[in-house]
PDB file of N, CA and C in Angstrom:
ATOM      1  N   MET A 372      84.650 137.203  81.758  1.00 48.00           N
ATOM      2  CA  MET A 372      84.692 137.534  83.328  1.00 48.00           C
ATOM      3  C   MET A 372      85.646 136.019  84.140  1.00 48.00           C
ATOM      4  N   GLU A 373      85.456 135.118  83.808  1.00 58.00           N
ATOM      5  CA  GLU A 373      86.428 134.120  84.068  1.00 58.00           C
ATOM      6  C   GLU A 373      87.910 134.462  84.075  1.00 58.00           C
ATOM      7  N   ILE A 374      88.411 134.867  82.908  1.00 55.00           N
ATOM      8  CA  ILE A 374      89.641 134.947  82.920  1.00 55.00           C
ATOM      9  C   ILE A 374      90.072 136.049  83.543  1.00 55.00           C
ATOM     10  N   GLN A 375      89.312 137.319  83.416  1.00 56.00           N
ATOM     11  CA  GLN A 375      89.371 138.054  84.303  1.00 56.00           C
ATOM     12  C   GLN A 375      89.706 138.112  85.891  1.00 56.00           C
ATOM     13  N   GLU A 376      88.842 137.250  86.283  1.00 59.00           N
ATOM     14  CA  GLU A 376      88.736 136.486  88.130  1.00 59.00           C
ATOM     15  C   GLU A 376      90.078 135.713  88.096  1.00 59.00           C
ATOM     16  N   TYR A 377      90.617 134.999  87.283  1.00 56.00           N
ATOM     17  CA  TYR A 377      91.493 134.049  87.672  1.00 56.00           C
ATOM     18  C   TYR A 377      92.760 134.842  87.588  1.00 56.00           C
ATOM     19  N   TYR A 378      93.005 136.148  86.568  1.00 53.00           N
ATOM     20  CA  TYR A 378      94.225 137.083  87.175  1.00 53.00           C
ATOM     21  C   TYR A 378      94.047 137.374  87.674  1.00 53.00           C
ATOM     22  N   GLN A 379      92.757 137.572  88.206  1.00 55.00           N
ATOM     23  CA  GLN A 379      92.566 138.939  89.758  1.00 55.00           C
ATOM     24  C   GLN A 379      92.981 138.446  91.256  1.00 55.00           C
ATOM     25  N   ASN A 380      92.739 136.902  91.350  1.00 57.00           N
ATOM     26  CA  ASN A 380      92.966 135.431  92.088  1.00 57.00           C
ATOM     27  C   ASN A 380      94.375 135.340  92.314  1.00 57.00           C
ATOM     28  N   ASN A 381      95.188 135.205  90.680  1.00 57.00           N
ATOM     29  CA  ASN A 381      96.272 134.982  91.195  1.00 57.00           C
ATOM     30  C   ASN A 381      97.913 135.576  90.544  1.00 57.00           C
ATOM     31  N   ALA A 382      97.045 137.203  90.893  1.00 53.00           N
ATOM     32  CA  ALA A 382      98.015 138.401  90.756  1.00 53.00           C
ATOM     33  C   ALA A 382      99.549 138.354  91.422  1.00 53.00           C
ATOM     34  N   ILE A 383      99.294 137.806  92.466  1.00 54.00           N
ATOM     35  CA  ILE A 383     100.107 137.226  93.138  1.00 54.00           C
ATOM     36  C   ILE A 383     101.431 136.446  92.441  1.00 54.00           C
ATOM     37  N   TYR A 384     100.960 134.729  92.108  1.00 54.00           N
ATOM     38  CA  TYR A 384     101.448 134.024  91.837  1.00 54.00           C
ATOM     39  C   TYR A 384     101.751 134.740  90.409  1.00 54.00           C
ATOM     40  N   CYS A 385     101.538 135.220  89.137  1.00 55.00           N
ATOM     41  CA  CYS A 385     101.833 135.566  87.933  1.00 55.00           C
ATOM     42  C   CYS A 385     103.096 136.341  88.492  1.00 55.00           C
ATOM     43  N   GLY A 386     103.180 137.862  89.423  1.00 57.00           N
ATOM     44  CA  GLY A 386     103.979 138.707  89.221  1.00 57.00           C
ATOM     45  C   GLY A 386     105.026 137.447  90.235  1.00 57.00           C
ATOM     46  N   VAL A 387     104.768 136.696  90.286  1.00 59.00           N
ATOM     47  CA  VAL A 387     106.359 136.061  91.113  1.00 59.00           C
ATOM     48  C   VAL A 387     107.011 135.391  90.061  1.00 59.00           C
ATOM     49  N   TYR A 388     105.772 134.423  89.715  1.00 58.00           N
ATOM     50  CA  TYR A 388     106.551 133.447  88.167  1.00 58.00           C
ATOM     51  C   TYR A 388     107.170 134.550  86.739  1.00 58.00           C
ATOM     52  N   LYS A 389     106.543 136.010  86.916  1.00 59.00           N
ATOM     53  CA  LYS A 389     107.557 136.631  85.745  1.00 59.00           C
ATOM     54  C   LYS A 389     108.610 137.396  86.605  1.00 59.00           C
ATOM     55  N   TYR A 390     108.815 137.365  87.374  1.00 58.00           N
ATOM     56  CA  TYR A 390     110.250 138.033  88.538  1.00 58.00           C
ATOM     57  C   TYR A 390     111.130 136.547  88.176  1.00 58.00           C
ATOM     58  N   VAL A 391     110.830 135.055  88.749  1.00 59.00           N
ATOM     59  CA  VAL A 391     111.704 134.228  88.262  1.00 59.00           C
ATOM     60  C   VAL A 391     112.072 134.096  87.089  1.00 59.00           C
ATOM     61  N   ARG A 392     110.952 134.316  85.875  1.00 58.00           N
ATOM     62  CA  ARG A 392     111.474 134.021  85.006  1.00 58.00           C
ATOM     63  C   ARG A 392     112.230 135.158  84.144  1.00 58.00           C
ATOM     64  N   GLY A 393     112.481 136.131  84.656  1.00 58.00           N
ATOM     65  CA  GLY A 393     113.831 137.031  83.987  1.00 58.00           C
ATOM     66  C   GLY A 393     114.717 137.098  85.112  1.00 58.00           C
ATOM     67  N   LEU A 394     114.362 136.566  86.083  1.00 56.00           N
ATOM     68  CA  LEU A 394     115.965 135.951  87.004  1.00 56.00           C
ATOM     69  C   LEU A 394     116.734 135.275  86.236  1.00 56.00           C
ATOM     70  N   ILE A 395     115.614 133.363  85.809  1.00 55.00           N
ATOM     71  CA  ILE A 395     116.189 132.351  84.768  1.00 55.00           C
ATOM     72  C   ILE A 395     116.811 133.276  83.689  1.00 55.00           C
ATOM     73  N   ARG A 396     115.987 134.057  82.495  1.00 55.00           N
ATOM     74  CA  ARG A 396     116.282 134.686  81.308  1.00 55.00           C
ATOM     75  C   ARG A 396     117.814 135.157  81.743  1.00 55.00           C
ATOM     76  N   GLY A 397     118.298 136.016  82.802  1.00 53.00           N
ATOM     77  CA  GLY A 397     119.682 136.409  82.716  1.00 53.00           C
ATOM     78  C   GLY A 397     120.729 135.646  83.091  1.00 53.00           C
ATOM     79  N   PHE A 398     120.463 133.539  83.102  1.00 53.00           N
ATOM     80  CA  PHE A 398     121.313 133.078  83.569  1.00 53.00           C
ATOM     81  C   PHE A 398     121.788 132.413  82.095  1.00 53.00           C
ATOM     82  N   CYS A 399     121.088 132.445  81.214  1.00 54.00           N
ATOM     83  CA  CYS A 399     121.113 132.085  79.754  1.00 54.00           C
ATOM     84  C   CYS A 399     122.554 131.549  79.353  1.00 54.00           C
ATOM     85  N   PRO A 400     122.828 130.529  78.465  1.00 53.00           N
ATOM     86  CA  PRO A 400     124.552 130.684  78.285  1.00 53.00           C
ATOM     87  C   PRO A 400     124.443 132.061  77.707  1.00 53.00           C
ATOM     88  N   ALA A 401     124.016 132.071  76.783  1.00 55.00           N
ATOM     89  CA  ALA A 401     123.985 133.874  76.725  1.00 55.00           C
ATOM     90  C   ALA A 401     125.043 134.807  77.399  1.00 55.00           C
ATOM     91  N   ASN A 402     124.680 134.729  78.371  1.00 63.00           N
ATOM     92  CA  ASN A 402     124.409 135.905  79.034  1.00 63.00           C
ATOM     93  C   ASN A 402     125.766 135.028  80.174  1.00 63.00           C
ATOM     94  N   LEU A 403     126.201 134.284  80.196  1.00 64.00           N
ATOM     95  CA  LEU A 403     127.280 133.300  81.086  1.00 64.00           C
ATOM     96  C   LEU A 403     128.771 134.163  80.738  1.00 64.00           C
ATOM     97  N   GLU A 404     128.809 134.608  79.601  1.00 66.00           N
ATOM     98  CA  GLU A 404     130.032 135.794  79.515  1.00 66.00           C
ATOM     99  C   GLU A 404     130.371 137.135  80.760  1.00 66.00           C
ATOM    100  N   LYS A 405     129.120 137.157  80.295  1.00 67.00           N
ATOM    101  CA  LYS A 405     129.035 138.563  81.354  1.00 67.00           C
ATOM    102  C   LYS A 405     128.923 138.284  82.481  1.00 67.00           C
ATOM    103  N   LEU A 406     128.586 137.261  82.869  1.00 67.00           N
ATOM    104  CA  LEU A 406     128.243 136.890  84.451  1.00 67.00           C
ATOM    105  C   LEU A 406     129.470 136.959  85.182  1.00 67.00           C
ATOM    106  N   PHE A 407     130.396 135.870  84.467  1.00 72.00           N
ATOM    107  CA  PHE A 407     131.752 135.460  84.678  1.00 72.00           C
ATOM    108  C   PHE A 407     133.297 136.224  84.157  1.00 72.00           C
ATOM    109  N   LEU A 408     132.767 137.086  83.439  1.00 75.00           N
ATOM    110  CA  LEU A 408     134.671 137.290  83.005  1.00 75.00           C
ATOM    111  C   LEU A 408     133.948 139.303  83.163  1.00 75.00           C
ATOM    112  N   GLU A 409     133.012 139.702  83.572  1.00 80.00           N
ATOM    113  CA  GLU A 409     133.283 141.179  83.272  1.00 80.00           C
ATOM    114  C   GLU A 409     133.738 141.720  84.391  1.00 80.00           C
ATOM    115  N   GLU A 410     134.299 142.508  84.166  1.00 84.00           N
ATOM    116  CA  GLU A 410     134.609 143.353  85.257  1.00 84.00           C
ATOM    117  C   GLU A 410     133.984 144.398  85.953  1.00 84.00           C
ATOM    118  N   ASN A 411     133.715 143.994  87.226  1.00 86.00           N
ATOM    119  CA  ASN A 411     132.957 144.518  88.036  1.00 86.00           C
ATOM    120  C   ASN A 411     133.237 145.363  89.623  1.00 86.00           C
ATOM    121  N   VAL A 412     135.252 144.803  89.665  1.00 87.00           N
ATOM    122  CA  VAL A 412     135.137 145.689  91.142  1.00 87.00           C
ATOM    123  C   VAL A 412     136.528 146.740  90.710  1.00 87.00           C
ATOM    124  N   GLY A 413     136.648 147.390  90.956  1.00 86.00           N
ATOM    125  CA  GLY A 413     137.735 148.734  90.717  1.00 86.00           C
ATOM    126  C   GLY A 413     137.162 149.559  92.205  1.00 86.00           C
ATOM    127  N   GLY A 414     138.038 150.592  92.358  1.00 87.00           N
ATOM    128  CA  GLY A 414     137.939 151.463  93.182  1.00 87.00           C
ATOM    129  C   GLY A 414     138.707 151.354  94.450  1.00 87.00           C
ATOM    130  N   PHE A 415     138.019 151.854  95.505  1.00 90.00           N
ATOM    131  CA  PHE A 415     138.168 151.638  96.731  1.00 90.00           C
ATOM    132  C   PHE A 415     138.077 149.907  97.401  1.00 90.00           C
ATOM    133  N   ASP A 416     136.763 149.363  96.165  1.00 89.00           N
ATOM    134  CA  ASP A 416     136.727 148.183  96.658  1.00 89.00           C
ATOM    135  C   ASP A 416     138.019 147.069  95.699  1.00 89.00           C
ATOM    136  N   LEU A 417     138.388 147.686  95.233  1.00 90.00           N
ATOM    137  CA  LEU A 417     139.910 147.015  94.666  1.00 90.00           C
ATOM    138  C   LEU A 417     140.566 147.003  95.756  1.00 90.00           C
ATOM    139  N   LEU A 418     141.165 147.659  96.363  1.00 92.00           N
ATOM    140  CA  LEU A 418     141.984 148.162  97.279  1.00 92.00           C
ATOM    141  C   LEU A 418     141.784 147.648  98.601  1.00 92.00           C
ATOM    142  N   PHE A 419     140.403 147.529  99.283  1.00 92.00           N
ATOM    143  CA  PHE A 419     139.693 147.079 100.005  1.00 92.00           C
ATOM    144  C   PHE A 419     140.346 145.042 100.033  1.00 92.00           C
ATOM    145  N   ARG A 420     139.972 144.448  98.441  1.00 91.00           N
ATOM    146  CA  ARG A 420     140.253 143.189  98.491  1.00 91.00           C
ATOM    147  C   ARG A 420     141.402 142.988  98.179  1.00 91.00           C
ATOM    148  N   THR A 421     142.035 143.211  97.958  1.00 92.00           N
ATOM    149  CA  THR A 421     143.865 143.433  98.194  1.00 92.00           C
ATOM    150  C   THR A 421     144.411 143.545  99.680  1.00 92.00           C
ATOM    151  N   ILE A 422     144.065 144.627  99.874  1.00 94.00           N
ATOM    152  CA  ILE A 422     144.666 144.861 101.486  1.00 94.00           C
ATOM    153  C   ILE A 422     143.976 143.753 102.435  1.00 94.00           C
ATOM    154  N   PHE A 423     143.199 143.153 102.442  1.00 92.00           N
ATOM    155  CA  PHE A 423     142.260 142.387 103.004  1.00 92.00           C
ATOM    156  C   PHE A 423     143.354 140.575 103.076  1.00 92.00           C
ATOM    157  N   GLY A 424     143.362 140.569 101.306  1.00 93.00           N
ATOM    158  CA  GLY A 424     144.148 139.576 100.851  1.00 93.00           C
ATOM    159  C   GLY A 424     145.026 139.315 101.741  1.00 93.00           C
ATOM    160  N   ILE A 425     146.578 140.332 101.327  1.00 94.00           N
ATOM    161  CA  ILE A 425     147.357 140.446 101.669  1.00 94.00           C
ATOM    162  C   ILE A 425     147.304 139.862 103.279  1.00 94.00           C
ATOM    163  N   LEU A 426     146.294 140.558 104.358  1.00 94.00           N
ATOM    164  CA  LEU A 426     147.070 140.897 105.620  1.00 94.00           C
ATOM    165  C   LEU A 426     146.580 139.315 105.757  1.00 94.00           C
ATOM    166  N   ALA A 427     145.548 138.590 105.047  1.00 93.00           N
ATOM    167  CA  ALA A 427     144.704 137.179 105.810  1.00 93.00           C
ATOM    168  C   ALA A 427     146.601 136.067 105.394  1.00 93.00           C
ATOM    169  N   ILE A 428     147.498 136.690 103.869  1.00 93.00           N
ATOM    170  CA  ILE A 428     148.309 135.924 103.582  1.00 93.00           C
ATOM    171  C   ILE A 428     149.457 136.271 104.841  1.00 93.00           C
ATOM    172  N   LEU A 429     149.538 137.261 104.739  1.00 94.00           N
ATOM    173  CA  LEU A 429     150.396 137.139 106.309  1.00 94.00           C
ATOM    174  C   LEU A 429     150.622 136.584 107.730  1.00 94.00           C
ATOM    175  N   ALA A 430     148.805 137.326 108.194  1.00 92.00           N
ATOM    176  CA  ALA A 430     148.420 136.642 108.818  1.00 92.00           C
ATOM    177  C   ALA A 430     148.626 134.624 109.027  1.00 92.00           C
ATOM    178  N   LEU A 431     148.400 133.934 108.123  1.00 91.00           N
ATOM    179  CA  LEU A 431     148.649 132.503 107.968  1.00 91.00           C
ATOM    180  C   LEU A 431     149.836 132.250 108.040  1.00 91.00           C
ATOM    181  N   ALA A 432     150.856 133.414 107.063  1.00 91.00           N
ATOM    182  CA  ALA A 432     152.588 132.910 107.206  1.00 91.00           C
ATOM    183  C   ALA A 432     153.041 133.562 108.808  1.00 91.00           C
ATOM    184  N   ALA A 433     152.690 134.222 109.642  1.00 92.00           N
ATOM    185  CA  ALA A 433     152.962 134.677 110.501  1.00 92.00           C
ATOM    186  C   ALA A 433     152.498 133.473 111.426  1.00 92.00           C
ATOM    187  N   GLY A 434     151.701 132.962 111.543  1.00 90.00           N
ATOM    188  CA  GLY A 434     151.314 132.030 112.453  1.00 90.00           C
ATOM    189  C   GLY A 434     150.581 132.783 113.595  1.00 90.00           C
ATOM    190  N   ILE A 435     150.146 133.594 113.451  1.00 91.00           N
ATOM    191  CA  ILE A 435     148.670 134.623 113.988  1.00 91.00           C
ATOM    192  C   ILE A 435     147.732 133.910 114.342  1.00 91.00           C
ATOM    193  N   VAL A 436     147.363 133.146 113.044  1.00 88.00           N
ATOM    194  CA  VAL A 436     146.336 132.325 113.453  1.00 88.00           C
ATOM    195  C   VAL A 436     146.131 130.751 113.950  1.00 88.00           C
ATOM    196  N   LYS A 437     145.829 130.402 114.755  1.00 84.00           N
ATOM    197  CA  LYS A 437     146.246 129.069 115.848  1.00 84.00           C
ATOM    198  C   LYS A 437     145.773 128.373 115.613  1.00 84.00           C
ATOM    199  N   ARG A 438     144.142 128.206 115.326  1.00 82.00           N
ATOM    200  CA  ARG A 438     142.947 126.748 115.207  1.00 82.00           C
ATOM    201  C   ARG A 438     143.265 126.927 114.005  1.00 82.00           C
ATOM    202  N   SER A 439     142.766 125.177 113.812  1.00 83.00           N
ATOM    203  CA  SER A 439     142.621 124.883 112.482  1.00 83.00           C
ATOM    204  C   SER A 439     141.810 125.185 111.805  1.00 83.00           C
ATOM    205  N   PRO A 440     140.032 125.090 112.340  1.00 88.00           N
ATOM    206  CA  PRO A 440     139.207 125.959 111.619  1.00 88.00           C
ATOM    207  C   PRO A 440     139.396 127.787 111.161  1.00 88.00           C
ATOM    208  N   TRP A 441     139.930 128.565 111.873  1.00 89.00           N
ATOM    209  CA  TRP A 441     139.879 129.280 111.751  1.00 89.00           C
ATOM    210  C   TRP A 441     141.594 129.546 110.148  1.00 89.00           C
ATOM    211  N   LYS A 442     142.234 128.489 110.477  1.00 92.00           N
ATOM    212  CA  LYS A 442     142.844 128.708 109.501  1.00 92.00           C
ATOM    213  C   LYS A 442     142.398 128.615 107.996  1.00 92.00           C
ATOM    214  N   TRP A 443     141.050 127.738 108.053  1.00 92.00           N
ATOM    215  CA  TRP A 443     140.218 127.469 106.781  1.00 92.00           C
ATOM    216  C   TRP A 443     139.807 128.650 106.195  1.00 92.00           C
ATOM    217  N   ILE A 444     139.317 129.515 107.375  1.00 91.00           N
ATOM    218  CA  ILE A 444     138.307 130.432 107.259  1.00 91.00           C
ATOM    219  C   ILE A 444     139.290 132.062 106.816  1.00 91.00           C
ATOM    220  N   VAL A 445     139.993 132.004 107.365  1.00 91.00           N
ATOM    221  CA  VAL A 445     141.275 133.244 106.675  1.00 91.00           C
ATOM    222  C   VAL A 445     141.835 132.714 105.629  1.00 91.00           C
ATOM    223  N   ALA A 446     142.391 131.713 105.073  1.00 93.00           N
ATOM    224  CA  ALA A 446     142.804 131.214 103.818  1.00 93.00           C
ATOM    225  C   ALA A 446     141.884 131.441 102.877  1.00 93.00           C
ATOM    226  N   LEU A 447     140.273 130.810 103.314  1.00 92.00           N
ATOM    227  CA  LEU A 447     139.431 131.440 102.186  1.00 92.00           C
ATOM    228  C   LEU A 447     139.320 133.098 101.917  1.00 92.00           C
ATOM    229  N   VAL A 448     139.291 133.963 102.818  1.00 91.00           N
ATOM    230  CA  VAL A 448     139.198 135.400 102.616  1.00 91.00           C
ATOM    231  C   VAL A 448     140.295 135.561 101.829  1.00 91.00           C
ATOM    232  N   ALA A 449     142.081 135.388 102.041  1.00 93.00           N
ATOM    233  CA  ALA A 449     142.869 135.287 101.273  1.00 93.00           C
ATOM    234  C   ALA A 449     142.952 135.103 100.008  1.00 93.00           C
ATOM    235  N   PHE A 450     142.401 133.818  99.091  1.00 94.00           N
ATOM    236  CA  PHE A 450     142.347 133.526  98.460  1.00 94.00           C
ATOM    237  C   PHE A 450     141.159 134.178  97.641  1.00 94.00           C
ATOM    238  N   THR A 451     139.794 134.153  98.303  1.00 91.00           N
ATOM    239  CA  THR A 451     138.710 135.220  97.807  1.00 91.00           C
ATOM    240  C   THR A 451     139.257 137.042  96.997  1.00 91.00           C
ATOM    241  N   GLY A 452     139.961 137.658  98.273  1.00 90.00           N
ATOM    242  CA  GLY A 452     140.156 138.868  98.098  1.00 90.00           C
ATOM    243  C   GLY A 452     141.048 138.893  96.884  1.00 90.00           C
ATOM    244  N   LEU A 453     142.433 137.995  96.835  1.00 92.00           N
ATOM    245  CA  LEU A 453     142.683 138.428  95.988  1.00 92.00           C
ATOM    246  C   LEU A 453     142.411 137.941  94.230  1.00 92.00           C
ATOM    247  N   TYR A 454     141.688 136.755  94.337  1.00 90.00           N
ATOM    248  CA  TYR A 454     141.314 136.456  93.477  1.00 90.00           C
ATOM    249  C   TYR A 454     140.413 137.035  92.305  1.00 90.00           C
ATOM    250  N   SER A 455     139.552 137.746  93.241  1.00 88.00           N
ATOM    251  CA  SER A 455     138.797 138.640  92.700  1.00 88.00           C
ATOM    252  C   SER A 455     139.366 140.116  92.710  1.00 88.00           C
ATOM    253  N   SER A 456     140.261 140.455  93.575  1.00 89.00           N
ATOM    254  CA  SER A 456     141.305 141.533  93.199  1.00 89.00           C
ATOM    255  C   SER A 456     141.813 141.892  91.598  1.00 89.00           C
ATOM    256  N   ILE A 457     142.814 140.635  91.843  1.00 88.00           N
ATOM    257  CA  ILE A 457     143.368 140.233  90.207  1.00 88.00           C
ATOM    258  C   ILE A 457     142.658 140.034  89.025  1.00 88.00           C
ATOM    259  N   LEU A 458     141.512 139.096  88.970  1.00 87.00           N
ATOM    260  CA  LEU A 458     140.628 139.342  87.770  1.00 87.00           C
ATOM    261  C   LEU A 458     139.816 140.665  87.490  1.00 87.00           C
ATOM    262  N   ARG A 459     139.380 141.048  88.920  1.00 88.00           N
ATOM    263  CA  ARG A 459     138.397 142.337  88.487  1.00 88.00           C
ATOM    264  C   ARG A 459     137.005 142.075  88.734  1.00 88.00           C
ATOM    265  N   HIS A 460     136.901 140.776  89.118  1.00 86.00           N
ATOM    266  CA  HIS A 460     135.487 140.399  88.887  1.00 86.00           C
ATOM    267  C   HIS A 460     135.154 139.312  90.100  1.00 86.00           C
ATOM    268  N   CYS A 461     133.800 139.939  90.554  1.00 85.00           N
ATOM    269  CA  CYS A 461     133.177 139.449  92.012  1.00 85.00           C
ATOM    270  C   CYS A 461     131.757 138.733  90.840  1.00 85.00           C
ATOM    271  N   THR A 462     131.386 137.071  91.423  1.00 80.00           N
ATOM    272  CA  THR A 462     130.250 136.809  90.872  1.00 80.00           C
ATOM    273  C   THR A 462     129.303 137.185  91.693  1.00 80.00           C
ATOM    274  N   PRO A 463     129.261 137.208  92.735  1.00 83.00           N
ATOM    275  CA  PRO A 463     128.347 137.661  93.595  1.00 83.00           C
ATOM    276  C   PRO A 463     127.435 139.054  93.305  1.00 83.00           C
ATOM    277  N   TYR A 464     128.554 139.953  92.817  1.00 83.00           N
ATOM    278  CA  TYR A 464     127.593 141.302  92.216  1.00 83.00           C
ATOM    279  C   TYR A 464     127.666 141.370  91.252  1.00 83.00           C
ATOM    280  N   ALA A 465     127.758 140.173  90.535  1.00 79.00           N
ATOM    281  CA  ALA A 465     127.508 140.367  88.999  1.00 79.00           C
ATOM    282  C   ALA A 465     126.310 139.763  88.857  1.00 79.00           C
ATOM    283  N   ILE A 466     125.415 138.574  89.851  1.00 76.00           N
ATOM    284  CA  ILE A 466     124.014 138.215  89.529  1.00 76.00           C
ATOM    285  C   ILE A 466     122.653 139.496  89.640  1.00 76.00           C
ATOM    286  N   PRO A 467     123.372 140.040  90.855  1.00 80.00           N
ATOM    287  CA  PRO A 467     122.167 140.908  90.864  1.00 80.00           C
ATOM    288  C   PRO A 467     122.549 142.812  89.869  1.00 80.00           C
ATOM    289  N   GLY A 468     123.911 142.564  89.502  1.00 79.00           N
ATOM    290  CA  GLY A 468     123.979 143.912  88.601  1.00 79.00           C
ATOM    291  C   GLY A 468     124.804 144.839  88.815  1.00 79.00           C
ATOM    292  N   ILE A 469     125.291 144.686  90.186  1.00 83.00           N
ATOM    293  CA  ILE A 469     126.219 145.779  90.590  1.00 83.00           C
ATOM    294  C   ILE A 469     127.341 145.984  90.349  1.00 83.00           C
ATOM    295  N   SER A 470     128.429 147.077  90.326  1.00 85.00           N
ATOM    296  CA  SER A 470     129.775 146.940  89.591  1.00 85.00           C
ATOM    297  C   SER A 470     130.068 148.429  90.676  1.00 85.00           C
ATOM    298  N   THR A 471     131.499 148.087  90.869  1.00 87.00           N
ATOM    299  CA  THR A 471     132.030 149.384  91.330  1.00 87.00           C
ATOM    300  C   THR A 471     132.972 149.779  90.116  1.00 87.00           C
ATOM    301  N   ALA A 472     133.525 149.632  89.449  1.00 85.00           N
ATOM    302  CA  ALA A 472     134.944 149.881  88.331  1.00 85.00           C
ATOM    303  C   ALA A 472     133.971 150.558  87.146  1.00 85.00           C
ATOM    304  N   LYS A 473     135.118 151.386  86.751  1.00 82.00           N
ATOM    305  CA  LYS A 473     134.658 152.651  86.043  1.00 82.00           C
ATOM    306  C   LYS A 473     134.470 152.021  84.821  1.00 82.00           C
ATOM    307  N   LYS A 474     133.213 152.876  84.195  1.00 78.00           N
ATOM    308  CA  LYS A 474     132.725 152.301  82.889  1.00 78.00           C
ATOM    309  C   LYS A 474     133.929 152.637  81.533  1.00 78.00           C
ATOM    310  N   LYS A 475     134.200 151.485  81.012  1.00 73.00           N
ATOM    311  CA  LYS A 475     135.137 152.133  79.683  1.00 73.00           C
ATOM    312  C   LYS A 475     134.184 152.887  78.582  1.00 73.00           C
ATOM    313  N   ARG A 476     134.962 153.410  77.920  1.00 70.00           N
ATOM    314  CA  ARG A 476     133.819 154.653  76.724  1.00 70.00           C
ATOM    315  C   ARG A 476     134.471 154.127  75.794  1.00 70.00           C
ATOM    316  N   ALA A 477     133.648 153.954  74.763  1.00 59.00           N
ATOM    317  CA  ALA A 477     133.242 153.329  73.990  1.00 59.00           C
ATOM    318  C   ALA A 477     133.717 154.391  72.424  1.00 59.00           C
TER     319      ALA A 477
END
């Protein structure tokens, strides 16, 4: 009886523990290649990132963005957009397992 009461009283804790343990297991070194190198950007998302990256670079080159903090934000948008579209990888997409790329046929 004591064991059953323990698990009933700690059911939420056990569920959270299993969830966190599963997340940690997802980031083990064996999965780092998948986390950082797998292609997960494609289609409209790829086009969207490329266009916004190019527009941000053009805005910086044309001097449209005048204030210094905004220049850094626009430069970050440009770098992130072009970097993720060239590599076809987005690490924030990889963490929850989102992919907009077409799956390769084996």
